[in-house]
Coordinates of C-alpha atoms and ligand atoms in Angstrom, one line a residue:
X663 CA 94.1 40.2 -44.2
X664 CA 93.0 41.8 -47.3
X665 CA 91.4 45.6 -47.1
X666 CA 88.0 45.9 -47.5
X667 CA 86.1 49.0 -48.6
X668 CA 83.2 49.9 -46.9
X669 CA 80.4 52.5 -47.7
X670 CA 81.3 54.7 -44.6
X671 CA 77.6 54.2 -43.2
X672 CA 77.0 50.5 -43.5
X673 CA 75.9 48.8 -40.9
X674 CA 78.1 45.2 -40.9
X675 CA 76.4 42.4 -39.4
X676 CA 78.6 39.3 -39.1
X677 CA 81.2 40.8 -41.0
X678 CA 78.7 41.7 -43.9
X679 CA 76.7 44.5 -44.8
X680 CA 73.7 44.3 -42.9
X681 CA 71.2 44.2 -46.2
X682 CA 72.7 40.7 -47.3
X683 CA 70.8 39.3 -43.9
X684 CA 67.7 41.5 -45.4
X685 CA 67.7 39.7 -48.6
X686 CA 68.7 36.5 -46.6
X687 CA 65.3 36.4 -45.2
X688 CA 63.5 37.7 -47.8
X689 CA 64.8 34.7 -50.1
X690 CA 64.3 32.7 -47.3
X691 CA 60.4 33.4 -47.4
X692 CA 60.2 32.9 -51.2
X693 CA 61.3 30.2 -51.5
X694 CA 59.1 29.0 -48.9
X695 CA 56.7 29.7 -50.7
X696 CA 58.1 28.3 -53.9
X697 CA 59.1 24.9 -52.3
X698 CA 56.1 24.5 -49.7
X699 CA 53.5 24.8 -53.0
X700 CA 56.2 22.7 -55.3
X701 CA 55.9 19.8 -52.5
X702 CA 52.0 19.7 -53.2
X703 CA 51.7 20.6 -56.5
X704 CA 52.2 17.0 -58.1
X705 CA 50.3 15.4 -55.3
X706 CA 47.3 17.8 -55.5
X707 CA 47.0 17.4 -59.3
X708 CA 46.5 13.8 -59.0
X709 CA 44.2 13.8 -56.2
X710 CA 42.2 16.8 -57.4
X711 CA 42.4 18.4 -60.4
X712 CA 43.0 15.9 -62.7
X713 CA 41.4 13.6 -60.3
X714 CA 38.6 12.5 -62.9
X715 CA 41.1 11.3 -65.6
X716 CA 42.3 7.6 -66.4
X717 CA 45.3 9.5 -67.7
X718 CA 46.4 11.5 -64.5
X719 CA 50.0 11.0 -64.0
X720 CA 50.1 12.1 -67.7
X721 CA 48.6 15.3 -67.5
X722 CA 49.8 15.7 -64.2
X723 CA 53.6 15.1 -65.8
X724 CA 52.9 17.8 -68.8
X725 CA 51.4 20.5 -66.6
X726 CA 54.1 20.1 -64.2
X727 CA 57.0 20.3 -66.8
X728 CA 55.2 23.2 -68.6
X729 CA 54.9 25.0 -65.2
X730 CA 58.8 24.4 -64.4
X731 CA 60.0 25.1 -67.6
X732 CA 57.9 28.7 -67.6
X733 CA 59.2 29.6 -63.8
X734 CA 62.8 29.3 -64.9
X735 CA 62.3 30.7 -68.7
X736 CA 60.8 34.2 -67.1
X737 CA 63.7 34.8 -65.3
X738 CA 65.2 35.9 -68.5
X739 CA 62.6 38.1 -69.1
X740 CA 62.4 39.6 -65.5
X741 CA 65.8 40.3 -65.6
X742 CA 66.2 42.1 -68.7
X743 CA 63.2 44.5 -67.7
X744 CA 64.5 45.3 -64.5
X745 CA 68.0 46.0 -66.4
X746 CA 66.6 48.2 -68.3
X747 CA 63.5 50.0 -67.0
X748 CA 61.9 48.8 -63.4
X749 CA 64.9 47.9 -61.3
X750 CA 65.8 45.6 -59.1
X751 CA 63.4 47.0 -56.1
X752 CA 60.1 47.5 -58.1
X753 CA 60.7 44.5 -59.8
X754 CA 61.0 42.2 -56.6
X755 CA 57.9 43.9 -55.0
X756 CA 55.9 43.5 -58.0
X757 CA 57.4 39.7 -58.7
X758 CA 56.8 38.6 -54.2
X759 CA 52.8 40.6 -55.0
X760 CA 52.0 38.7 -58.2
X761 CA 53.5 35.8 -56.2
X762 CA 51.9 35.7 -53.5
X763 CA 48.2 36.8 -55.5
X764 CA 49.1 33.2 -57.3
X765 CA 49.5 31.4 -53.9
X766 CA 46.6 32.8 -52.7
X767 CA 44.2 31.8 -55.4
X768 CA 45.5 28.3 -55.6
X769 CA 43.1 28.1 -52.4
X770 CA 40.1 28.2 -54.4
X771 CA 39.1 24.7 -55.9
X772 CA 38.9 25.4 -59.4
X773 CA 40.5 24.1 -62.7
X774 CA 40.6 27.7 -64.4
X775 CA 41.6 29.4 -60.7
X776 CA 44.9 26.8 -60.9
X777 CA 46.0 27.0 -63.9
X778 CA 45.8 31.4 -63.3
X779 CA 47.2 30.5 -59.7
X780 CA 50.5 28.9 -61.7
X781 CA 50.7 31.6 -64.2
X782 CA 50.8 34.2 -61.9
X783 CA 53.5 32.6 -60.3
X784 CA 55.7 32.2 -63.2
X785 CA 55.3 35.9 -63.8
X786 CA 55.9 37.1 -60.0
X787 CA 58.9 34.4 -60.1
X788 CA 60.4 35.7 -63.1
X789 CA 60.8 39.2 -62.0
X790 CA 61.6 38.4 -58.1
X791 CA 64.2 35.3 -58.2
X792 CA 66.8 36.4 -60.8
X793 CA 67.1 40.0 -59.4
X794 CA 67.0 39.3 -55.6
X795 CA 70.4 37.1 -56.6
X796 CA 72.0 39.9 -58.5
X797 CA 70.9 42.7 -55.2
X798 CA 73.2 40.1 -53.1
X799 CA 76.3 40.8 -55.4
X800 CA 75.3 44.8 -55.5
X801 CA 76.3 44.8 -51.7
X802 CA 80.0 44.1 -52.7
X803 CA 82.6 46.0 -54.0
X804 CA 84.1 44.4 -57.1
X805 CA 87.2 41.9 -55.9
X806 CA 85.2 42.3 -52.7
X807 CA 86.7 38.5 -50.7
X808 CA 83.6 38.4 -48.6
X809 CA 81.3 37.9 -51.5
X810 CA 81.9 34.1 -52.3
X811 CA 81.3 33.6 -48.5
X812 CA 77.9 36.5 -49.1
X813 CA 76.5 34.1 -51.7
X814 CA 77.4 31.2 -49.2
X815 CA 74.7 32.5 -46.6
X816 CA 72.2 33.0 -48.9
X817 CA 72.4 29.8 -50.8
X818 CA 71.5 28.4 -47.2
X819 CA 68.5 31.3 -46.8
X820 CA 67.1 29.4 -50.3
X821 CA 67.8 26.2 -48.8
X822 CA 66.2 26.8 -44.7
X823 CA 63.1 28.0 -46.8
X824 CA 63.1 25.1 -48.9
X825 CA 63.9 22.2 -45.8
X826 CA 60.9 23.9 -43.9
X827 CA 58.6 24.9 -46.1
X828 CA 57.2 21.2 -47.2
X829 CA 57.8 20.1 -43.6
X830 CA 55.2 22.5 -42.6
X831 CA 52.7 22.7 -45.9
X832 CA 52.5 19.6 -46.3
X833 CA 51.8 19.0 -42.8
X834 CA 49.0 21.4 -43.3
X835 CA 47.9 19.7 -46.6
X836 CA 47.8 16.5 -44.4
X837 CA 46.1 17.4 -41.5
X838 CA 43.5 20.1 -42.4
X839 CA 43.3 20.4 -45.8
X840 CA 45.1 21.2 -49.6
X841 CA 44.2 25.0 -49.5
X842 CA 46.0 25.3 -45.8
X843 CA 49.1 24.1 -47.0
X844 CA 48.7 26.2 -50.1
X845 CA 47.9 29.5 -47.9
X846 CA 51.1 28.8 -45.8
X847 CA 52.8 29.4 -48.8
X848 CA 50.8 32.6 -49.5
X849 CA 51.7 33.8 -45.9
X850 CA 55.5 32.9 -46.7
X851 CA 55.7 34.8 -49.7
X852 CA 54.2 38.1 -47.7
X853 CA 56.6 37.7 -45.1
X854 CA 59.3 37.8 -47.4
X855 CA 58.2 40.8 -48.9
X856 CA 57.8 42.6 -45.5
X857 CA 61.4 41.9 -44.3
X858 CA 62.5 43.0 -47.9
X859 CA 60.4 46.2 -47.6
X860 CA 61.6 47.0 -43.7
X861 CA 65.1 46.9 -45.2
X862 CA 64.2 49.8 -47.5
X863 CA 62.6 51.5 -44.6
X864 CA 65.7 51.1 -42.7
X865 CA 67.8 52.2 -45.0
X866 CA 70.2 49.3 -45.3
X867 CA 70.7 48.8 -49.2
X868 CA 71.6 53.0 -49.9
X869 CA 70.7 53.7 -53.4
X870 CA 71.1 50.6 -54.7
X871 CA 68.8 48.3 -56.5
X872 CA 66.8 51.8 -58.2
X873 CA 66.0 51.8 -60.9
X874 CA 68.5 52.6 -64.0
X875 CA 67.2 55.9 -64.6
X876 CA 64.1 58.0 -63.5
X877 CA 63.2 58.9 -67.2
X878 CA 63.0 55.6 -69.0
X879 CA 60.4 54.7 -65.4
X880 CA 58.3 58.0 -67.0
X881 CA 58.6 57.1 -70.8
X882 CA 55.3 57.0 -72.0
X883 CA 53.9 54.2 -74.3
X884 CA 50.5 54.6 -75.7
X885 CA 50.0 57.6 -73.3
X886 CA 51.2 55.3 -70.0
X887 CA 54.1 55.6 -68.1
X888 CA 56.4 52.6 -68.9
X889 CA 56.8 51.8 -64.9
X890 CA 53.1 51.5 -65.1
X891 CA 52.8 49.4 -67.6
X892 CA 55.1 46.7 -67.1
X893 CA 52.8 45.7 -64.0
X894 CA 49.9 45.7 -66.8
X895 CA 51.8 43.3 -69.0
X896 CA 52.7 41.2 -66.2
X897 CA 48.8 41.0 -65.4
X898 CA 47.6 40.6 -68.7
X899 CA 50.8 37.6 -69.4
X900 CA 49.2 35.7 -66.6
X901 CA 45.7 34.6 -68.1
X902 CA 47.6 33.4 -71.5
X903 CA 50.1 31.8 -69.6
X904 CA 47.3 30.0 -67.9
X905 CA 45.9 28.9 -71.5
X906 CA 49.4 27.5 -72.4
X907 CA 49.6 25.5 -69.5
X908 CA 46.0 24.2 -69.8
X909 CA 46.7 22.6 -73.3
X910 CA 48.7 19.8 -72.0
X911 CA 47.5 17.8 -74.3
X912 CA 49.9 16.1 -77.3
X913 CA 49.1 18.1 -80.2
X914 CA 49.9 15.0 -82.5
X915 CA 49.9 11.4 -82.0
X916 CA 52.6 10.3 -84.4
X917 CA 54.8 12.3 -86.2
X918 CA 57.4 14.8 -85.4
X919 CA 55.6 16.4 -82.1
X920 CA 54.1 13.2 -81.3
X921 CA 53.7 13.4 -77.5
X922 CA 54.3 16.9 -77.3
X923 CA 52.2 19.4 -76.8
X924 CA 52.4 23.7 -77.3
X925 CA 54.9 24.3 -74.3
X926 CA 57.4 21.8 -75.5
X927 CA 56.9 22.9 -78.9
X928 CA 57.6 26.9 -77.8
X929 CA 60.6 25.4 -76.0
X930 CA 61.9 23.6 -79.0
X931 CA 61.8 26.3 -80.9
X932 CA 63.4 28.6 -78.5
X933 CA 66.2 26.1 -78.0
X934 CA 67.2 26.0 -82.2
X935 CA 67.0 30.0 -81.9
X936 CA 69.3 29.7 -78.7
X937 CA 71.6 26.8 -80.9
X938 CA 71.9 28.8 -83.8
X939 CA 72.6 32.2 -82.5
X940 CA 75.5 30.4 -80.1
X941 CA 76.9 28.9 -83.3
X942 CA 76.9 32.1 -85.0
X943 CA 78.7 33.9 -82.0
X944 CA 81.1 31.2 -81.9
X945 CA 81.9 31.4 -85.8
X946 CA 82.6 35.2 -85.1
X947 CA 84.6 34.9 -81.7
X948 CA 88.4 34.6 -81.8
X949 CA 89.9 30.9 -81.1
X950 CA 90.4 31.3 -77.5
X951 CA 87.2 33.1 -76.9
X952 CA 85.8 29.8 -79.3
X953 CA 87.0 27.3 -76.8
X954 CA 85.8 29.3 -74.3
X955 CA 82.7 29.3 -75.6
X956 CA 82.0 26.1 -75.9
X957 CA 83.3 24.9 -72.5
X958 CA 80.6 27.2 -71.0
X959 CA 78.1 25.2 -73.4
X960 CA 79.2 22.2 -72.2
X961 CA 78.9 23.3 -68.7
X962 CA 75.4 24.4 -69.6
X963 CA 74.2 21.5 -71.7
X964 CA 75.5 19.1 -68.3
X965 CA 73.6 20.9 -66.0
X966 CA 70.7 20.6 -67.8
X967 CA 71.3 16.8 -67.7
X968 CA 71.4 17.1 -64.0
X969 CA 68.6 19.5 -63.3
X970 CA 66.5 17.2 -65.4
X971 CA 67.2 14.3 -63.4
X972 CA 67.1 16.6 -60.1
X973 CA 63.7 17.7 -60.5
X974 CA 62.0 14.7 -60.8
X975 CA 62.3 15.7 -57.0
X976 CA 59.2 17.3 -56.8
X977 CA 57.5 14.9 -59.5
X978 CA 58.3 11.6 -60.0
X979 CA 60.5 10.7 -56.9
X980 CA 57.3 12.6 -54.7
X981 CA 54.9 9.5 -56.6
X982 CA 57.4 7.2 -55.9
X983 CA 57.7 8.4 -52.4
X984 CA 53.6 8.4 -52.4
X985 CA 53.3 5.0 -53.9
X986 CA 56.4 2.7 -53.2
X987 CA 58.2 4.3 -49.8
X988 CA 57.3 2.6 -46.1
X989 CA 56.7 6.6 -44.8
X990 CA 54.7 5.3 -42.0
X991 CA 55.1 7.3 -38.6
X992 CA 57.5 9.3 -40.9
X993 CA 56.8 11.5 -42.6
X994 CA 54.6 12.1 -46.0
X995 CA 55.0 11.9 -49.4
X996 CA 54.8 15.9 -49.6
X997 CA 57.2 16.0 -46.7
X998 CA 60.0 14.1 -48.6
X999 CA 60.7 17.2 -50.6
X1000 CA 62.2 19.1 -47.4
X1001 CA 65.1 16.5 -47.4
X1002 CA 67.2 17.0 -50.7
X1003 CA 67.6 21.5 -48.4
X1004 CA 68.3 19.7 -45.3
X1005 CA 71.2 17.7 -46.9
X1006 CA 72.4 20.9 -48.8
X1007 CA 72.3 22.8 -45.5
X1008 CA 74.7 20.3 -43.8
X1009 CA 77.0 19.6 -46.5
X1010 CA 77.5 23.1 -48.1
X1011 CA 80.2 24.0 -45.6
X1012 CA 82.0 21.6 -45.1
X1013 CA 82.3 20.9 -49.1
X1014 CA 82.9 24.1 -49.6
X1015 CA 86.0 23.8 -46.8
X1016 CA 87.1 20.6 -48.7
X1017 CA 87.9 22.1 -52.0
X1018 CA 89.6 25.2 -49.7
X1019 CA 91.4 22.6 -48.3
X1020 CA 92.5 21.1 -51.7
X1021 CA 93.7 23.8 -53.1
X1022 CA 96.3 24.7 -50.5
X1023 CA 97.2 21.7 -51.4
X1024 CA 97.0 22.4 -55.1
X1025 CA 94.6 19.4 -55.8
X1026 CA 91.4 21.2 -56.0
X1027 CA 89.9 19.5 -58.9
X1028 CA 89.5 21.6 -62.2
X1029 CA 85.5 22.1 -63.0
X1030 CA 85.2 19.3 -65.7
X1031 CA 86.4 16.7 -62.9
X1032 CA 83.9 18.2 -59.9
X1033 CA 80.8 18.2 -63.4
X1034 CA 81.8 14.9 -63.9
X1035 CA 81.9 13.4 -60.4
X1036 CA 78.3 15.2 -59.9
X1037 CA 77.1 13.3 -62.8
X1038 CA 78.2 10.0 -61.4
X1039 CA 76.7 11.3 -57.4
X1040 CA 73.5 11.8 -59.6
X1041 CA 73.7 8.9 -61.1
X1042 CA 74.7 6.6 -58.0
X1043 CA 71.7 8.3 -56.2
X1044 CA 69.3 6.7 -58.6
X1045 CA 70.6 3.4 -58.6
X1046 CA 70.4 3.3 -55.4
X1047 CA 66.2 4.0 -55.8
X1048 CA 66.8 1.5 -58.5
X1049 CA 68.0 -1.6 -56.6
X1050 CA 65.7 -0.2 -53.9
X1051 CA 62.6 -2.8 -55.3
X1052 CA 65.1 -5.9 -53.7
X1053 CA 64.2 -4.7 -50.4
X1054 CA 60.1 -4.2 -50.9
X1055 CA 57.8 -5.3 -48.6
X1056 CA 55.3 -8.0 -49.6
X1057 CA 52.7 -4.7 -50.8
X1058 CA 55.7 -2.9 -52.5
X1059 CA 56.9 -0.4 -50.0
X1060 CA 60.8 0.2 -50.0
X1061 CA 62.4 1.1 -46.9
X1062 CA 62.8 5.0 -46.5
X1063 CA 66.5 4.6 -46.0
X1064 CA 66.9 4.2 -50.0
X1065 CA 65.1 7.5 -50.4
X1066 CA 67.0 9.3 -47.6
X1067 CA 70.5 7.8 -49.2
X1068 CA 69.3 8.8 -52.8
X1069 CA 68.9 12.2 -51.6
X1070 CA 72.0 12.6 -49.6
X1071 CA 74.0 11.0 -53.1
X1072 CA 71.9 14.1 -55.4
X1073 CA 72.2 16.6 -52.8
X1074 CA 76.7 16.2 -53.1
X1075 CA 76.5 15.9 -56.8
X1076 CA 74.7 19.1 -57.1
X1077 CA 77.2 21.1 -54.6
X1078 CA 79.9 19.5 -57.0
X1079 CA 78.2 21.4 -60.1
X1080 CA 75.5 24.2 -59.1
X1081 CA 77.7 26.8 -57.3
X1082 CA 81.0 25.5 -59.3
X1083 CA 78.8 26.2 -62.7
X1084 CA 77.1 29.5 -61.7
X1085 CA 80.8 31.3 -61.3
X1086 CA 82.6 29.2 -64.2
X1087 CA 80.1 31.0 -66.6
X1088 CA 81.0 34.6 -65.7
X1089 CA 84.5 33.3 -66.2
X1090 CA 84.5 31.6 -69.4
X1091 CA 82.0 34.3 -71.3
X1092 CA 83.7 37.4 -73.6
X1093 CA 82.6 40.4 -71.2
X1094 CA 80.1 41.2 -75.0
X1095 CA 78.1 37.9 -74.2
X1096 CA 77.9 38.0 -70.4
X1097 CA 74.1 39.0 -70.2
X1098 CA 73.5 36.4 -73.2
X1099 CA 75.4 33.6 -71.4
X1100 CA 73.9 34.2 -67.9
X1101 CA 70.2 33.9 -69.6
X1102 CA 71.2 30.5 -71.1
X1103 CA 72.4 29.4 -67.5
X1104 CA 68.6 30.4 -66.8
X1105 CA 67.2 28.7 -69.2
X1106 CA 69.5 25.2 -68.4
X1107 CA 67.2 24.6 -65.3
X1108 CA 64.0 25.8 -67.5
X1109 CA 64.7 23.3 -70.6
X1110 CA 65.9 20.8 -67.1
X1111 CA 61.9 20.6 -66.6
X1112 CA 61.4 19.4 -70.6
X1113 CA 63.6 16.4 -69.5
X1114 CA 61.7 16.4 -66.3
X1115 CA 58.0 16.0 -68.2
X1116 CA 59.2 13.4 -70.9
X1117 CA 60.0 10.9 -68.1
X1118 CA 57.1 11.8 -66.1
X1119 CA 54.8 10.9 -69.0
X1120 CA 57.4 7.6 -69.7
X1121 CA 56.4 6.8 -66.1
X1122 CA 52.6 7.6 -66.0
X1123 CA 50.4 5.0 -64.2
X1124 CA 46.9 4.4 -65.8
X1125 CA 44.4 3.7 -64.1
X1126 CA 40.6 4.3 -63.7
X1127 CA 40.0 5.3 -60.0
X1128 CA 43.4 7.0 -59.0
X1129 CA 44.4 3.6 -56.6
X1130 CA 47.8 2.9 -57.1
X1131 CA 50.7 1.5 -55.6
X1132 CA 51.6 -1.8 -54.4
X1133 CA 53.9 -3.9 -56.7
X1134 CA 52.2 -3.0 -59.8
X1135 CA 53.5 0.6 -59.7
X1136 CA 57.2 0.1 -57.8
X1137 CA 58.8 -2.2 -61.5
X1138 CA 57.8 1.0 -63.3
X1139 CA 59.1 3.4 -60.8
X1140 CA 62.1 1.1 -60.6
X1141 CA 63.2 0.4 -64.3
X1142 CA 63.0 4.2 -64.9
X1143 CA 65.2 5.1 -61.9
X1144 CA 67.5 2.5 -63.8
X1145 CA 67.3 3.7 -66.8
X1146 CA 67.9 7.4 -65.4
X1147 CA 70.8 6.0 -62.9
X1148 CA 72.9 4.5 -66.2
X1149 CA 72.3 7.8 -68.7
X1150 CA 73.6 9.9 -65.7
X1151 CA 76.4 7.3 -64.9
X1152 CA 77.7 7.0 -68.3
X1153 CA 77.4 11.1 -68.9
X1154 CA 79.2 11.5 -66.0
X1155 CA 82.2 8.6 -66.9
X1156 CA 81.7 10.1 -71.0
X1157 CA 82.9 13.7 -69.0
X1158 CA 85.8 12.6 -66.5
X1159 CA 87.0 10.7 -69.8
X1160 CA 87.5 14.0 -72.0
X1161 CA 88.0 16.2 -68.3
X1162 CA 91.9 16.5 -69.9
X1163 CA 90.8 18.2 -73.3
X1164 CA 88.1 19.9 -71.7
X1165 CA 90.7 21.0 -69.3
X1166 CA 93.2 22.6 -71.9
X1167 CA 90.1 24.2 -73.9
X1168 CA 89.5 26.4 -70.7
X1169 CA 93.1 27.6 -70.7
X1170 CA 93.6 29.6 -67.5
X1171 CA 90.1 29.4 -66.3
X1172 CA 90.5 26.7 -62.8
Ligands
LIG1750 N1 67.5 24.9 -55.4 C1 68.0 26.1 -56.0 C2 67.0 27.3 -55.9 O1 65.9 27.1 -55.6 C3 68.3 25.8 -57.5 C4 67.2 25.3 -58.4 C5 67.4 25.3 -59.9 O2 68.1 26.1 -60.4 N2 66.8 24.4 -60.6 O3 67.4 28.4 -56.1

């Protein structure tokens, strides 16, 4: 067994320091709070706020794609502030506050008060999500072995808040009411703060997660402190935010943003600048760190691909479920978004012991093979919804078996490529372009949700007084899963065919 240093007064709680189980729950109740509102979100714009509109599904579609793309894209931000001024403590208080404020006044029946409600989360989810994942690794010791096994735990802390969380909000939303479900998610989020804030009581995480240094904290800019005024920003970024995501409207009809409107052009802009700056970096890096390179774009541009496809979880596939799924006696429509967790939770061990088991048998598949066999799960999964319509009843519901197969088939592919990715990234960046690289792994999931909104408006139902379903709706649904099933089969065949040269282009990188 290999040594392990331990700070001399860490408490060890399962053979981990006893702040991972901290930051455990307080993940846990985030992302309660993050799935348990993502599981009504789609449903609640169709049946309320855009509730008026012929054009619902569209709108509904656009919102929902801006909102996504926004949560993932302040990530970058939120880390780079806490980097460099708040820390990773002040910056997952103020992120969980502004969070929960957002979940709180999504209660209130307004169109204004939901699209603040979303901004606020975008803000609060920016600074909390991306530096609660970096604490975890601040517990270890570089080369520390536990720490693989560390982010193992908490991956399943994200995924126990994400399997409950739209069990029991959408339960709520079902039985008493949208704005119960909605203030679930609220109470979630303060939860998770508590346990994260008895931690620091008890001392578990030392001096860790402070911030850099006191004096940046008391810089003063216009005559305020700078650790005051971040929190000002972040209040004042919330109302434009909301404006951004109310103009989900296409800017143009025909033309070169035809269909798009201000989001998707701020995120087509931001992907040339992201383009061009890699191409630059990659004319200036030697020819190993060149390959390199442009595995690890690769690897992002792929999971994109999948994360576009994978989110239609909580948009698309949630319709369908709404629509075209028998969920009688079941469960409902918002409920459906519990069982992509639940699969993760039961499959991330024992895939995770498979390719342990491979390699001591040296035929752990190198990452192109595992990104390439994801693609095909993916893809598999949604033919699967595809061929489901064979099976309708004679008023278009499926059988909920296709759903429940469909997400067991997505929930392997994405253990084959989300924690594989994650750690190929760090491996395959020059050590100068780590905290560039690991912002455009961020922004993957973010430009994920611009894929995610184009075939939500491709699949948008008309109609004039919100009553759809039946056999009119379930071709629709159907063709698109198709269509989505054979892009993601033939990306994923396009990647196990070049695996070899993809393979030698990573050198000694498994
Ligand atoms: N389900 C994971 C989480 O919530 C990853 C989601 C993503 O990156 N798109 O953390």
């Amino acid at each position: 067994m290999s040594e392990i240093t331990k700070q001399p007064h860490e408490k060890q709680i399962l053979g981990h320091p006893s702040g991972l189980f901290y930051l455990f729950f307080a993940e846990l109740w985030e992302r309660f709070s993050f799935y348990g509102m993502r599981a009504l979100l789609t449903l609640y714009m169709i049946d309320v706020i855009f509730a008026a509109l012929a054009e619902r599904d569209y709108a509904t579609a656009a919102v929902y794609a801006s909102y996504g793309s926004l949560v993932y894209a302040s990530t970058v931000v939120g880390g780079k502030v806490s980097d460099q001024i708040l820390g990773m403590r002040n910056s997952i208080f103020l992120g969980g506050i502004l969070m929960a404020v957002g979940h709180f006044v999504l209660a209130i029946e307004n169109n204004m008060a939901f699209f603040l409600a979303l901004s606020l989360i975008i803000v609060g989810n920016g600074f909390f999500k991306p530096n609660i994942s970096t604490f975890v690794g601040t517990l270890y010791e570089k080369g520390d072995p536990r720490k693989d096994s560390g982010f193992t735990i908490f991956y399943m802390g994200i995924n126990i808040g994400g399997w409950i969380a739209p069990l029991l909000c959408g339960w709520l939303a079902a039985k008493y009411g949208w704005h119960y479900g909605f203030g679930l998610a609220g109470i979630g989020m303060l939860t998770g703060l508590i346990v994260f804030w008895s931690g620091i009581k008890k001392n578990v995480f030392g001096d860790r997660g402070l911030p850099p240094n006191e004096e940046v904290m008391h810089k003063k800019i216009l005559g305020i402190k700078q650790g005051t005024l971040i929190p000002i920003i972040a209040v004042i970024a919330a109302p434009l935010i909301a404006l951004l995501l109310s103009s989900y409207k296409a800017i143009a009809t025909d033309g070169m943003f035809a269909d798009q409107n201000i989001v998707n052009v701020l995120f087509t802009g931001i992907g040339v600048v992201v383009l061009a700056y890699l191409a630059y970096e990659m004319y200036r890096a030697t020819l190993d760190e060149r390959k390199k390179l442009f595995v690890a774009v690769l690897i992002t541009f792929f999971m994109t691909i999948f994360w576009g496809f994978h989110e239609l979880s909580g948009s698309v596939i949630t319709l369908f479920a709404a629509r075209n799924v028998d969920l009688d006696g079941i469960m409902t429509a918002a409920q459906t978004n519990s069982l992509n967790s639940m699969f993760i939770i039961l499959l991330a061990i024992p895939i995770s012991m498979m390719w342990t088991w491979l390699s001591k048998k040296k035929s752990n598949p190198r990452t192109p093979y595992k990104f390439g066999l994801g693609l095909l799960f993916a893809g598999i999964s949604f033919y699967v919804l595809a061929i489901s319509g064979a099976s309708a009843s004679a008023n278009g519901l499926v059988p909920f078996a296709y759903l429940l197969l469909m997400y067991f088939l997505l929930s392997v592919g994405e253990l084959f490529m989300s924690p594989v990715g994650l750690s190929k990234m760090t491996d395959l960046a020059p050590v100068r372009l780590m905290a560039f690289v690991m912002g455009v792994w961020f922004l993957s999931s973010a430009f994920a949700f611009q894929i995610v909104g184009f075939i939500g408006k491709q699949l948008a139902i008309e109609s004039t007084d919100g009553n759809v379903g039946g056999l009119d709706t379930l071709t629709t649904y159907t063709d698109g899963f198709h269509l989505i099933a054979m892009y993601s089969i033939g990306a994923g065949v396009i990647v196990l065919l070049f695996s070899p040269l993809i393979k030698k282009l990573m050198g000694n990188v498994h």
